[in-house]
Tab-separated table of C-alpha atoms and ligand atoms in Angstrom:
chain	number	residue	atom	x	y	z
E	30	MET	CA	27.164	-39.546	15.975
E	31	LYS	CA	24.021	-38.767	17.936
E	32	THR	CA	20.699	-38.509	16.110
E	33	ILE	CA	17.986	-36.002	17.043
E	34	TYR	CA	14.543	-37.133	15.949
E	35	ILE	CA	12.021	-34.666	14.608
E	36	GLY	CA	8.262	-34.961	14.119
E	37	LEU	CA	6.643	-32.458	11.748
E	38	LEU	CA	2.928	-31.728	12.189
E	39	GLY	CA	1.328	-30.257	9.072
E	40	CYS	CA	2.802	-30.513	5.592
E	41	GLY	CA	1.273	-27.585	3.739
E	42	THR	CA	3.394	-24.852	2.185
E	43	VAL	CA	5.572	-24.110	5.217
E	44	GLY	CA	5.764	-27.718	6.419
E	45	THR	CA	6.873	-28.824	2.980
E	46	GLY	CA	9.591	-26.160	3.060
E	47	VAL	CA	10.812	-27.444	6.430
E	48	ALA	CA	10.872	-31.053	5.199
E	49	ARG	CA	12.710	-29.940	2.099
E	50	MET	CA	15.343	-27.973	4.040
E	51	LEU	CA	15.916	-30.767	6.571
E	52	THR	CA	16.308	-33.244	3.730
E	53	GLN	CA	18.269	-31.241	1.160
E	54	ASN	CA	20.575	-29.476	3.642
E	55	GLN	CA	21.090	-32.488	5.876
E	56	ASP	CA	24.863	-32.366	5.343
E	57	ILE	CA	25.431	-28.750	6.370
E	58	LEU	CA	22.999	-29.074	9.267
E	59	GLN	CA	24.878	-32.124	10.538
E	60	ALA	CA	28.187	-30.304	10.117
E	61	ARG	CA	26.884	-27.290	12.057
E	62	VAL	CA	25.053	-29.156	14.809
E	63	GLY	CA	27.341	-32.130	15.342
E	64	ALA	CA	24.417	-34.541	15.258
E	65	ALA	CA	22.098	-35.915	12.604
E	66	LEU	CA	18.686	-34.204	12.421
E	67	LYS	CA	16.356	-36.982	11.321
E	68	LEU	CA	12.824	-36.282	10.159
E	69	LYS	CA	11.123	-39.292	11.682
E	70	TYR	CA	7.513	-38.303	10.929
E	71	VAL	CA	5.569	-35.935	8.726
E	72	ALA	CA	1.919	-35.877	9.778
E	73	ASP	CA	-0.787	-34.446	7.544
E	74	ILE	CA	-4.379	-35.233	6.638
E	75	ASP	CA	-3.224	-35.609	3.024
E	76	ILE	CA	-0.296	-37.991	2.613
E	77	GLN	CA	-0.969	-38.792	-1.050
E	78	ARG	CA	-0.018	-35.445	-2.563
E	79	ASP	CA	3.386	-35.312	-4.249
E	80	ARG	CA	5.493	-32.744	-2.397
E	81	GLY	CA	8.612	-33.368	-4.448
E	82	ILE	CA	10.389	-35.012	-1.491
E	83	ALA	CA	11.362	-38.692	-1.407
E	84	PHE	CA	10.247	-39.536	2.144
E	85	GLU	CA	11.435	-42.860	3.566
E	86	THR	CA	8.770	-45.502	4.128
E	87	GLY	CA	6.809	-44.891	7.319
E	88	VAL	CA	7.634	-41.187	7.582
E	89	LEU	CA	4.297	-39.912	6.266
E	90	THR	CA	1.384	-40.466	8.614
E	91	THR	CA	-2.112	-39.138	9.162
E	92	ASP	CA	-1.851	-39.790	12.898
E	93	ALA	CA	-0.426	-36.611	14.459
E	94	GLY	CA	-1.179	-37.922	17.964
E	95	SER	CA	1.231	-40.816	17.514
E	96	VAL	CA	3.994	-38.337	16.606
E	97	VAL	CA	3.694	-36.328	19.824
E	98	ARG	CA	3.493	-39.560	21.838
E	99	ASP	CA	6.480	-41.376	20.271
E	100	PRO	CA	9.180	-41.536	22.993
E	101	GLN	CA	11.941	-41.328	20.380
E	102	VAL	CA	10.819	-37.935	19.034
E	103	ASP	CA	12.913	-35.102	20.527
E	104	ILE	CA	11.512	-32.080	18.673
E	105	VAL	CA	7.969	-31.483	17.404
E	106	ILE	CA	7.462	-28.826	14.731
E	107	GLU	CA	3.925	-27.467	14.409
E	108	THR	CA	3.067	-26.001	11.005
E	109	ILE	CA	-0.659	-26.737	11.011
E	110	GLY	CA	-1.735	-23.200	11.917
E	111	GLY	CA	-4.980	-22.065	13.522
E	112	LEU	CA	-5.978	-22.389	17.142
E	113	GLY	CA	-7.786	-25.695	17.698
E	114	ILE	CA	-5.901	-28.873	16.837
E	115	ALA	CA	-2.531	-27.065	16.773
E	116	SER	CA	-2.967	-25.951	20.384
E	117	ALA	CA	-4.049	-29.397	21.570
E	118	LEU	CA	-1.102	-31.085	19.856
E	119	ILE	CA	1.451	-28.578	21.180
E	120	LEU	CA	0.158	-29.062	24.719
E	121	GLU	CA	0.285	-32.822	24.351
E	122	ALA	CA	3.816	-32.640	22.939
E	123	ILE	CA	4.918	-30.441	25.875
E	124	ASP	CA	3.229	-32.794	28.298
E	125	ASN	CA	5.221	-35.644	26.773
E	126	GLY	CA	8.461	-33.716	27.288
E	127	LYS	CA	9.035	-32.781	23.638
E	128	GLN	CA	10.794	-29.604	22.581
E	129	VAL	CA	8.404	-27.637	20.363
E	130	VAL	CA	8.872	-25.274	17.427
E	131	THR	CA	5.937	-23.357	15.988
E	132	ALA	CA	5.282	-20.634	13.410
E	133	ASN	CA	1.780	-20.081	14.744
E	134	LYS	CA	1.538	-16.370	15.559
E	135	ALA	CA	-2.232	-16.377	16.014
E	136	LEU	CA	-1.957	-19.176	18.568
E	137	LEU	CA	0.931	-17.541	20.457
E	138	ALA	CA	-0.743	-14.136	20.502
E	139	SER	CA	-3.934	-15.559	21.966
E	140	GLN	CA	-2.724	-18.501	24.086
E	141	GLY	CA	1.014	-17.820	24.391
E	142	ASN	CA	0.979	-17.006	28.118
E	143	SER	CA	-0.471	-20.423	29.005
E	144	LEU	CA	1.619	-22.324	26.415
E	145	PHE	CA	4.861	-20.721	27.644
E	146	HIS	CA	3.828	-21.497	31.213
E	147	ALA	CA	3.205	-25.139	30.304
E	148	ALA	CA	6.587	-25.411	28.542
E	149	ALA	CA	8.434	-23.811	31.472
E	150	GLU	CA	6.730	-26.096	33.992
E	151	LYS	CA	7.810	-29.104	31.940
E	152	GLY	CA	11.320	-27.734	31.350
E	153	VAL	CA	11.089	-27.828	27.547
E	154	GLU	CA	11.634	-25.194	24.871
E	155	LEU	CA	8.846	-23.578	22.882
E	156	ALA	CA	10.527	-21.731	20.012
E	157	PHE	CA	8.820	-19.394	17.563
E	158	GLU	CA	11.269	-17.480	15.343
E	159	ALA	CA	9.049	-18.038	12.288
E	160	SER	CA	6.005	-16.475	13.918
E	161	VAL	CA	7.113	-12.910	13.120
E	162	GLY	CA	8.667	-11.629	9.920
E	163	GLY	CA	9.314	-14.974	8.197
E	164	CYS	CA	13.054	-15.308	7.687
E	165	MET	CA	13.993	-12.052	9.459
E	166	PRO	CA	15.730	-13.100	12.704
E	167	VAL	CA	13.727	-10.642	14.807
E	168	ILE	CA	13.035	-12.919	17.774
E	169	LYS	CA	16.691	-13.826	18.123
E	170	THR	CA	17.685	-10.186	17.648
E	171	LEU	CA	15.452	-9.015	20.493
E	172	ARG	CA	16.135	-11.958	22.768
E	173	GLU	CA	19.867	-12.355	22.246
E	174	SER	CA	21.639	-9.797	20.044
E	175	LEU	CA	20.108	-6.740	21.764
E	176	VAL	CA	19.938	-8.264	25.222
E	177	GLY	CA	22.067	-5.471	26.698
E	178	ASN	CA	19.788	-2.713	25.401
E	179	ARG	CA	16.688	-1.091	26.767
E	180	ILE	CA	14.407	-1.242	23.765
E	181	GLN	CA	12.971	2.207	23.133
E	182	ALA	CA	10.834	1.658	20.054
E	183	MET	CA	9.992	-0.687	17.209
E	184	SER	CA	8.396	0.185	13.939
E	185	GLY	CA	7.717	-2.524	11.419
E	186	ILE	CA	6.105	-3.630	8.202
E	187	LEU	CA	5.044	-7.093	9.305
E	188	ASN	CA	2.359	-8.115	6.852
E	189	GLY	CA	3.470	-8.933	3.327
E	190	THR	CA	-0.061	-8.971	1.943
E	191	CYS	CA	-0.814	-5.404	3.050
E	192	ASN	CA	2.567	-4.171	1.898
E	193	TYR	CA	2.058	-5.866	-1.452
E	194	ILE	CA	-1.398	-4.283	-1.874
E	195	LEU	CA	-0.194	-0.780	-0.920
E	196	SER	CA	2.863	-1.112	-3.186
E	197	LYS	CA	0.803	-2.294	-6.163
E	198	ILE	CA	-1.674	0.586	-5.761
E	199	THR	CA	1.164	3.117	-5.301
E	200	ASP	CA	3.540	1.931	-8.004
E	201	ASP	CA	1.349	0.229	-10.601
E	202	GLY	CA	-2.047	1.872	-10.103
E	203	ASP	CA	-3.673	-1.503	-9.364
E	204	THR	CA	-7.004	-1.673	-7.577
E	205	PHE	CA	-7.147	-2.923	-4.006
E	206	GLU	CA	-9.132	-5.992	-5.110
E	207	ALA	CA	-6.754	-6.932	-7.936
E	208	ALA	CA	-3.701	-6.562	-5.679
E	209	LEU	CA	-5.291	-8.677	-2.933
E	210	ALA	CA	-6.243	-11.385	-5.449
E	211	GLU	CA	-2.638	-11.469	-6.665
E	212	ALA	CA	-1.322	-11.709	-3.071
E	213	GLN	CA	-3.671	-14.654	-2.524
E	214	ARG	CA	-2.517	-16.283	-5.746
E	215	ARG	CA	1.126	-15.871	-4.697
E	216	GLY	CA	0.391	-17.488	-1.343
E	217	PHE	CA	1.257	-14.684	1.131
E	218	ALA	CA	-2.295	-14.033	2.279
E	219	GLU	CA	-3.876	-15.878	5.189
E	220	ALA	CA	-6.643	-18.385	4.418
E	221	ASP	CA	-8.954	-15.613	5.647
E	222	PRO	CA	-7.416	-12.481	4.076
E	223	THR	CA	-9.364	-10.141	6.357
E	224	LEU	CA	-6.776	-11.162	8.980
E	225	ASP	CA	-4.223	-9.456	6.749
E	226	VAL	CA	-6.075	-6.394	5.462
E	227	GLU	CA	-7.807	-5.500	8.736
E	228	GLY	CA	-4.514	-5.739	10.645
E	229	ALA	CA	-5.139	-8.748	12.941
E	230	ASP	CA	-2.159	-10.705	11.581
E	231	THR	CA	0.100	-7.714	12.251
E	232	ALA	CA	-1.383	-7.412	15.751
E	233	HIS	CA	-0.512	-11.044	16.515
E	234	LYS	CA	3.081	-10.305	15.561
E	235	LEU	CA	3.276	-7.015	17.458
E	236	ALA	CA	1.888	-8.682	20.603
E	237	ILE	CA	4.780	-11.166	20.467
E	238	LEU	CA	7.433	-8.505	19.817
E	239	THR	CA	6.136	-6.135	22.498
E	240	SER	CA	6.255	-8.910	25.048
E	241	LEU	CA	9.858	-9.774	24.121
E	242	ALA	CA	11.050	-6.186	23.981
E	243	TYR	CA	9.761	-4.963	27.324
E	244	GLY	CA	9.187	-8.079	29.411
E	245	THR	CA	5.427	-7.850	29.482
E	246	HIS	CA	2.830	-10.594	29.254
E	247	LEU	CA	1.349	-11.073	25.787
E	248	ASN	CA	-1.553	-8.666	25.532
E	249	LEU	CA	-3.316	-8.836	22.197
E	250	LYS	CA	-6.618	-7.343	23.250
E	251	ASP	CA	-5.246	-3.889	24.166
E	252	ILE	CA	-3.398	-3.335	20.878
E	253	TYR	CA	-5.093	-0.720	18.693
E	254	VAL	CA	-5.699	-2.207	15.242
E	255	GLU	CA	-6.742	-0.406	12.081
E	256	GLY	CA	-6.216	-2.095	8.708
E	257	ILE	CA	-5.755	-0.751	5.194
E	258	SER	CA	-9.246	-1.285	3.770
E	259	ARG	CA	-10.185	2.400	4.078
E	260	ILE	CA	-7.045	3.720	2.380
E	261	THR	CA	-7.966	5.227	-0.973
E	262	PRO	CA	-5.831	5.682	-4.105
E	263	LEU	CA	-6.461	9.423	-3.706
E	264	ASP	CA	-4.779	9.472	-0.277
E	265	ILE	CA	-1.861	7.436	-1.639
E	266	GLU	CA	-1.503	9.916	-4.506
E	267	ILE	CA	-1.701	12.972	-2.245
E	268	ALA	CA	0.793	11.406	0.179
E	269	ALA	CA	3.234	10.931	-2.724
E	270	GLN	CA	2.819	14.575	-3.780
E	271	PHE	CA	3.922	15.615	-0.286
E	272	GLY	CA	6.875	13.189	-0.222
E	273	TYR	CA	5.296	10.441	1.873
E	274	LYS	CA	4.396	6.773	1.457
E	275	ILE	CA	1.564	5.028	3.246
E	276	LYS	CA	2.517	1.781	5.000
E	277	LEU	CA	0.695	-0.429	7.465
E	278	LEU	CA	3.030	0.033	10.431
E	279	ALA	CA	3.202	-1.888	13.672
E	280	ILE	CA	4.417	0.680	16.194
E	281	SER	CA	5.560	-0.007	19.706
E	282	LYS	CA	7.145	2.582	21.999
E	283	ASN	CA	8.532	2.300	25.489
E	284	ARG	CA	6.779	4.939	27.606
E	285	GLY	CA	8.324	3.966	30.936
E	286	ASN	CA	5.454	2.557	32.965
E	287	MET	CA	3.365	2.039	29.799
E	288	VAL	CA	3.915	0.862	26.246
E	289	GLU	CA	2.416	2.091	23.035
E	290	ALA	CA	1.300	-0.760	20.789
E	291	ARG	CA	-0.678	0.180	17.735
E	292	ILE	CA	-1.222	-0.822	14.138
E	293	HIS	CA	-2.564	1.541	11.548
E	294	PRO	CA	-1.846	2.920	8.085
E	295	THR	CA	0.921	5.450	8.573
E	296	MET	CA	2.432	8.149	6.384
E	297	ILE	CA	6.222	8.041	6.487
E	298	PRO	CA	8.603	10.366	4.639
E	299	CYS	CA	10.211	8.918	1.510
E	300	ASP	CA	13.650	9.224	3.162
E	301	ASN	CA	12.592	6.829	5.935
E	302	LEU	CA	14.209	3.458	5.133
E	303	LEU	CA	10.885	1.665	5.678
E	304	SER	CA	9.351	3.606	2.792
E	305	SER	CA	11.598	1.651	0.387
E	306	VAL	CA	10.309	-1.705	1.592
E	307	ASN	CA	8.032	-2.737	-1.230
E	308	GLY	CA	6.033	-5.708	-2.425
E	309	ALA	CA	5.590	-8.575	0.010
E	310	LEU	CA	8.791	-7.787	1.890
E	311	ASN	CA	8.838	-7.128	5.624
E	312	ALA	CA	11.157	-4.920	7.648
E	313	ILE	CA	11.480	-3.749	11.196
E	314	MET	CA	13.405	-0.868	12.729
E	315	ILE	CA	14.320	-1.492	16.349
E	316	THR	CA	15.715	1.302	18.511
E	317	GLY	CA	17.847	0.361	21.505
E	318	ASP	CA	19.488	2.711	24.001
E	319	ALA	CA	22.962	1.419	23.101
E	320	VAL	CA	22.676	0.597	19.411
E	321	GLY	CA	20.381	3.368	18.182
E	322	ASP	CA	18.462	2.105	15.161
E	323	ILE	CA	18.909	-1.269	13.541
E	324	LEU	CA	16.944	-2.483	10.542
E	325	LEU	CA	16.009	-6.050	9.624
E	326	TYR	CA	14.635	-6.658	6.140
E	327	GLY	CA	13.544	-9.779	4.302
E	328	ARG	CA	10.816	-12.103	3.153
E	329	GLY	CA	8.081	-12.247	5.771
E	330	ALA	CA	6.221	-15.169	4.258
E	331	GLY	CA	6.611	-18.025	1.824
E	332	MET	CA	7.771	-21.609	1.877
E	333	MET	CA	11.562	-21.454	2.171
E	334	PRO	CA	11.986	-18.137	4.071
E	335	THR	CA	9.627	-19.374	6.786
E	336	ALA	CA	11.256	-22.810	6.765
E	337	SER	CA	14.621	-21.113	7.287
E	338	ALA	CA	13.382	-19.543	10.535
E	339	ILE	CA	11.868	-22.818	11.742
E	340	VAL	CA	15.054	-24.749	11.033
E	341	SER	CA	17.052	-22.113	12.934
E	342	ASP	CA	14.904	-22.896	15.991
E	343	VAL	CA	15.388	-26.630	15.463
E	344	VAL	CA	19.153	-26.132	15.377
E	345	ASP	CA	19.139	-23.944	18.510
E	346	ILE	CA	17.201	-26.626	20.344
E	347	ALA	CA	19.356	-29.444	18.995
E	348	ARG	CA	22.499	-27.627	20.148
E	349	ASN	CA	20.943	-27.033	23.579
E	350	LEU	CA	19.951	-30.701	23.846
E	351	LEU	CA	23.486	-31.768	22.978
E	352	ALA	CA	24.951	-29.333	25.524
E	353	GLY	CA	22.396	-30.255	28.195
E	354	ALA	CA	21.351	-26.597	28.176
E	355	VAL	CA	17.626	-26.616	27.431
E	356	GLY	CA	16.059	-23.391	28.755
E	357	ARG	CA	19.354	-21.471	28.635
E	358	VAL	CA	17.691	-18.522	26.862
E	359	PRO	CA	14.380	-17.515	28.485
E	360	VAL	CA	11.573	-17.926	26.011
E	361	LEU	CA	10.394	-14.305	26.268
E	362	SER	CA	13.925	-13.003	26.846
E	363	TYR	CA	13.215	-12.060	30.501
E	364	GLN	CA	13.292	-14.521	33.392
E	365	ARG	CA	9.710	-15.536	34.158
E	366	SER	CA	9.782	-13.826	37.542
E	367	HIS	CA	10.546	-10.529	35.770
E	368	ILE	CA	7.688	-10.598	33.297
E	369	HIS	CA	5.010	-8.096	34.313
E	370	SER	CA	1.768	-6.761	32.949
E	371	ILE	CA	2.787	-3.409	31.516
E	372	PRO	CA	-0.324	-1.450	30.499
E	373	VAL	CA	-0.790	-0.478	26.865
E	374	MET	CA	-1.283	3.274	26.535
E	375	PRO	CA	-4.912	4.006	25.566
E	376	MET	CA	-5.124	5.148	21.966
E	377	ASP	CA	-6.809	8.384	23.078
E	378	ASP	CA	-3.602	9.393	24.853
E	379	ILE	CA	-1.111	8.938	22.028
E	380	ILE	CA	0.533	11.968	20.491
E	381	SER	CA	1.104	12.037	16.743
E	382	SER	CA	0.979	14.327	13.788
E	383	TYR	CA	-1.863	13.773	11.349
E	384	TYR	CA	-3.025	13.965	7.766
E	385	PHE	CA	-6.701	14.795	7.230
E	386	ARG	CA	-8.703	14.904	4.027
E	387	PHE	CA	-12.110	16.527	4.172
E	388	GLU	CA	-14.593	16.442	1.313
E	389	ALA	CA	-16.143	19.894	1.639
E	390	LEU	CA	-18.080	22.411	-0.441
E	391	ASP	CA	-15.890	24.935	-2.228
E	392	GLN	CA	-17.536	27.976	-0.574
E	393	PRO	CA	-16.351	31.057	1.302
E	394	GLY	CA	-15.750	30.412	4.986
E	395	VAL	CA	-15.486	26.614	4.803
E	396	LEU	CA	-11.751	26.495	5.487
E	397	SER	CA	-12.041	28.842	8.443
E	398	LYS	CA	-14.882	26.751	9.931
E	399	ILE	CA	-12.777	23.580	9.730
E	400	SER	CA	-9.560	25.166	10.956
E	401	GLY	CA	-11.511	26.963	13.696
E	402	ILE	CA	-12.790	23.658	15.078
E	403	LEU	CA	-9.295	22.176	14.941
E	404	GLY	CA	-7.988	25.240	16.748
E	405	THR	CA	-10.549	24.999	19.551
E	406	HIS	CA	-9.350	21.414	20.132
E	407	GLY	CA	-5.752	22.571	20.394
E	408	ILE	CA	-4.691	21.156	17.010
E	409	SER	CA	-2.084	23.235	15.239
E	410	LEU	CA	-1.913	23.079	11.447
E	411	LYS	CA	1.333	22.613	9.575
E	412	SER	CA	-0.121	22.900	6.079
E	413	VAL	CA	-3.450	23.280	4.263
E	414	HIS	CA	-4.139	22.455	0.624
E	415	GLN	CA	-7.279	22.462	-1.444
E	416	LYS	CA	-7.049	19.946	-4.252
E	417	GLY	CA	-8.724	21.098	-7.450
E	418	ARG	CA	-11.590	23.577	-7.865
E	419	LYS	CA	-15.181	22.812	-8.734
E	420	SER	CA	-18.069	25.140	-9.488
E	421	GLU	CA	-20.331	22.798	-7.534
E	422	GLY	CA	-19.992	19.705	-5.369
E	423	SER	CA	-17.248	19.036	-2.883
E	424	VAL	CA	-13.462	19.272	-3.165
E	425	PRO	CA	-10.788	17.518	-1.127
E	426	ILE	CA	-9.220	19.749	1.518
E	427	VAL	CA	-5.990	18.278	2.826
E	428	MET	CA	-4.487	19.336	6.139
E	429	MET	CA	-1.373	18.211	7.963
E	430	THR	CA	-0.919	18.926	11.633
E	431	HIS	CA	1.833	19.373	14.176
E	432	LEU	CA	1.805	16.984	17.125
E	433	ALA	CA	-1.654	16.582	18.631
E	434	LYS	CA	-3.419	14.303	21.069
E	435	GLU	CA	-5.526	11.543	19.518
E	436	SER	CA	-8.585	12.223	21.717
E	437	ASN	CA	-8.581	15.882	20.634
E	438	VAL	CA	-8.263	14.858	17.002
E	439	GLN	CA	-11.163	12.416	17.218
E	440	ALA	CA	-13.379	14.998	18.949
E	441	ALA	CA	-12.528	17.637	16.340
E	442	LEU	CA	-13.167	15.287	13.415
E	443	SER	CA	-16.600	14.286	14.754
E	444	GLU	CA	-17.494	17.958	15.051
E	445	ILE	CA	-16.225	18.719	11.553
E	446	TYR	CA	-18.145	15.777	10.073
E	447	ARG	CA	-21.350	17.268	11.493
E	448	LEU	CA	-20.834	20.460	9.468
E	449	GLU	CA	-23.328	20.687	6.605
E	450	VAL	CA	-20.593	21.709	4.190
E	451	VAL	CA	-18.671	18.457	4.812
E	452	SER	CA	-20.043	15.658	2.675
E	453	ASP	CA	-18.097	12.552	3.664
E	454	VAL	CA	-16.376	10.884	6.617
E	455	PRO	CA	-13.025	12.684	7.004
E	456	ALA	CA	-9.944	10.619	6.151
E	457	LEU	CA	-7.353	10.442	8.953
E	458	ILE	CA	-3.862	9.006	8.577
E	459	ARG	CA	-1.280	9.262	11.340
E	460	ILE	CA	2.185	10.497	10.363
E	461	GLU	CA	5.470	9.176	11.778
E	462	ASP	CA	8.176	11.670	10.989
E	463	ALA	CA	11.514	11.937	12.783
E	464	ASN	CA	11.289	15.733	12.436
E	465	GLU	CA	8.093	15.797	14.444
E	466	SER	CA	7.950	13.039	17.024
E	467	ALA	CA	6.626	12.733	20.545
C	501	HSE	N1	-0.292	-13.433	5.714
C	501	HSE	C1	1.003	-13.133	6.236
C	501	HSE	C2	1.566	-11.967	5.437
C	501	HSE	C3	1.893	-14.346	6.148
C	501	HSE	O1	0.962	-11.557	4.450
C	501	HSE	O2	2.579	-11.434	5.826
C	501	HSE	C4	3.084	-14.310	7.046
C	501	HSE	O3	2.746	-14.199	8.385
């Protein structure tokens, strides 16, 4: 039986999961692939730590360079993370003709175009199922299962840390800080958790998915990104009273010669399936012209779920190597000659419905001033509520709108904030509701 040799770079949480799966499930992998998948090297700066795996002598090494240069290694798995050394090692592995598997969404989102180019020039695979949504097979779904569809839209919860924080505030009344600390303790959060809470991690993932769905070059810089740090418990509570949940959604819509690609806290009705995705779980709804909606749901982070996605890439590559079919499935789903630069719609031009909360004095004429400004900007109100009543000081005034243009909304809110009776920056949350969609 043929043996396929694997070199693993980085043996932290995810790398350890990969080593564990390749070792413990060796028998079923061999039965499914028709070849032995042999972990020849595990490279890490720390090779003393006990990872609970009985590695054979000579497997552990601190010399990652020797792994990507060993002629016997067929597949290199990168689970180091970050941009610097991981990028250099992937390029060297490609240059040496290795097939590469990575979970590194930040690297792909920022350098993917050149890495994919390098892999294609060399005729090797660069696989990345684990980069988005952990164990959810979203890359394979877009690239293979839905290949006959025009993708119309995607809407996903792609960051477990943010979803965990929002769920803990909503369901258990936790503070933002306590929920984030718990997410860090449980190991979902990035080393720098601002990547999670300010939305950058979700943007990396949406850049990858948007490219796959529509055949566009990866374009991280034009994605609108707004994280969850300004969401207050009061807005979560008010949203619940009106039958909504607040989720950090990655939204991508096919607008013909443009795409929408945006990340922001979003109010979704409680009957939307995504509103039931709680804790650190991820989910994505993909809409295709043939299939309608499909929903993927699962663990978006963690040792074994992420390892499962990486091993699925290893098996795909191993099968392709055995069949002499490397490159059979184009890395970004489209043939390279059909990948274009599709512009991302400027945020000012998107159409959405909105939730606003104004902190305003409880005085005669205040409501009409605010609604008057909204009216002059062409924003039509669906509902208006004043929360509570005070003899002095400000009260929250909550408004929900029909569909409106973002630029008009921003102009109106700046004008309203300048009113003397308004005491704080207005809260704005976009609403995605099937009953009112552009
Ligand atoms: N920090 C990420 C999350 C890990 O919270 O979802 C998986 O990409």
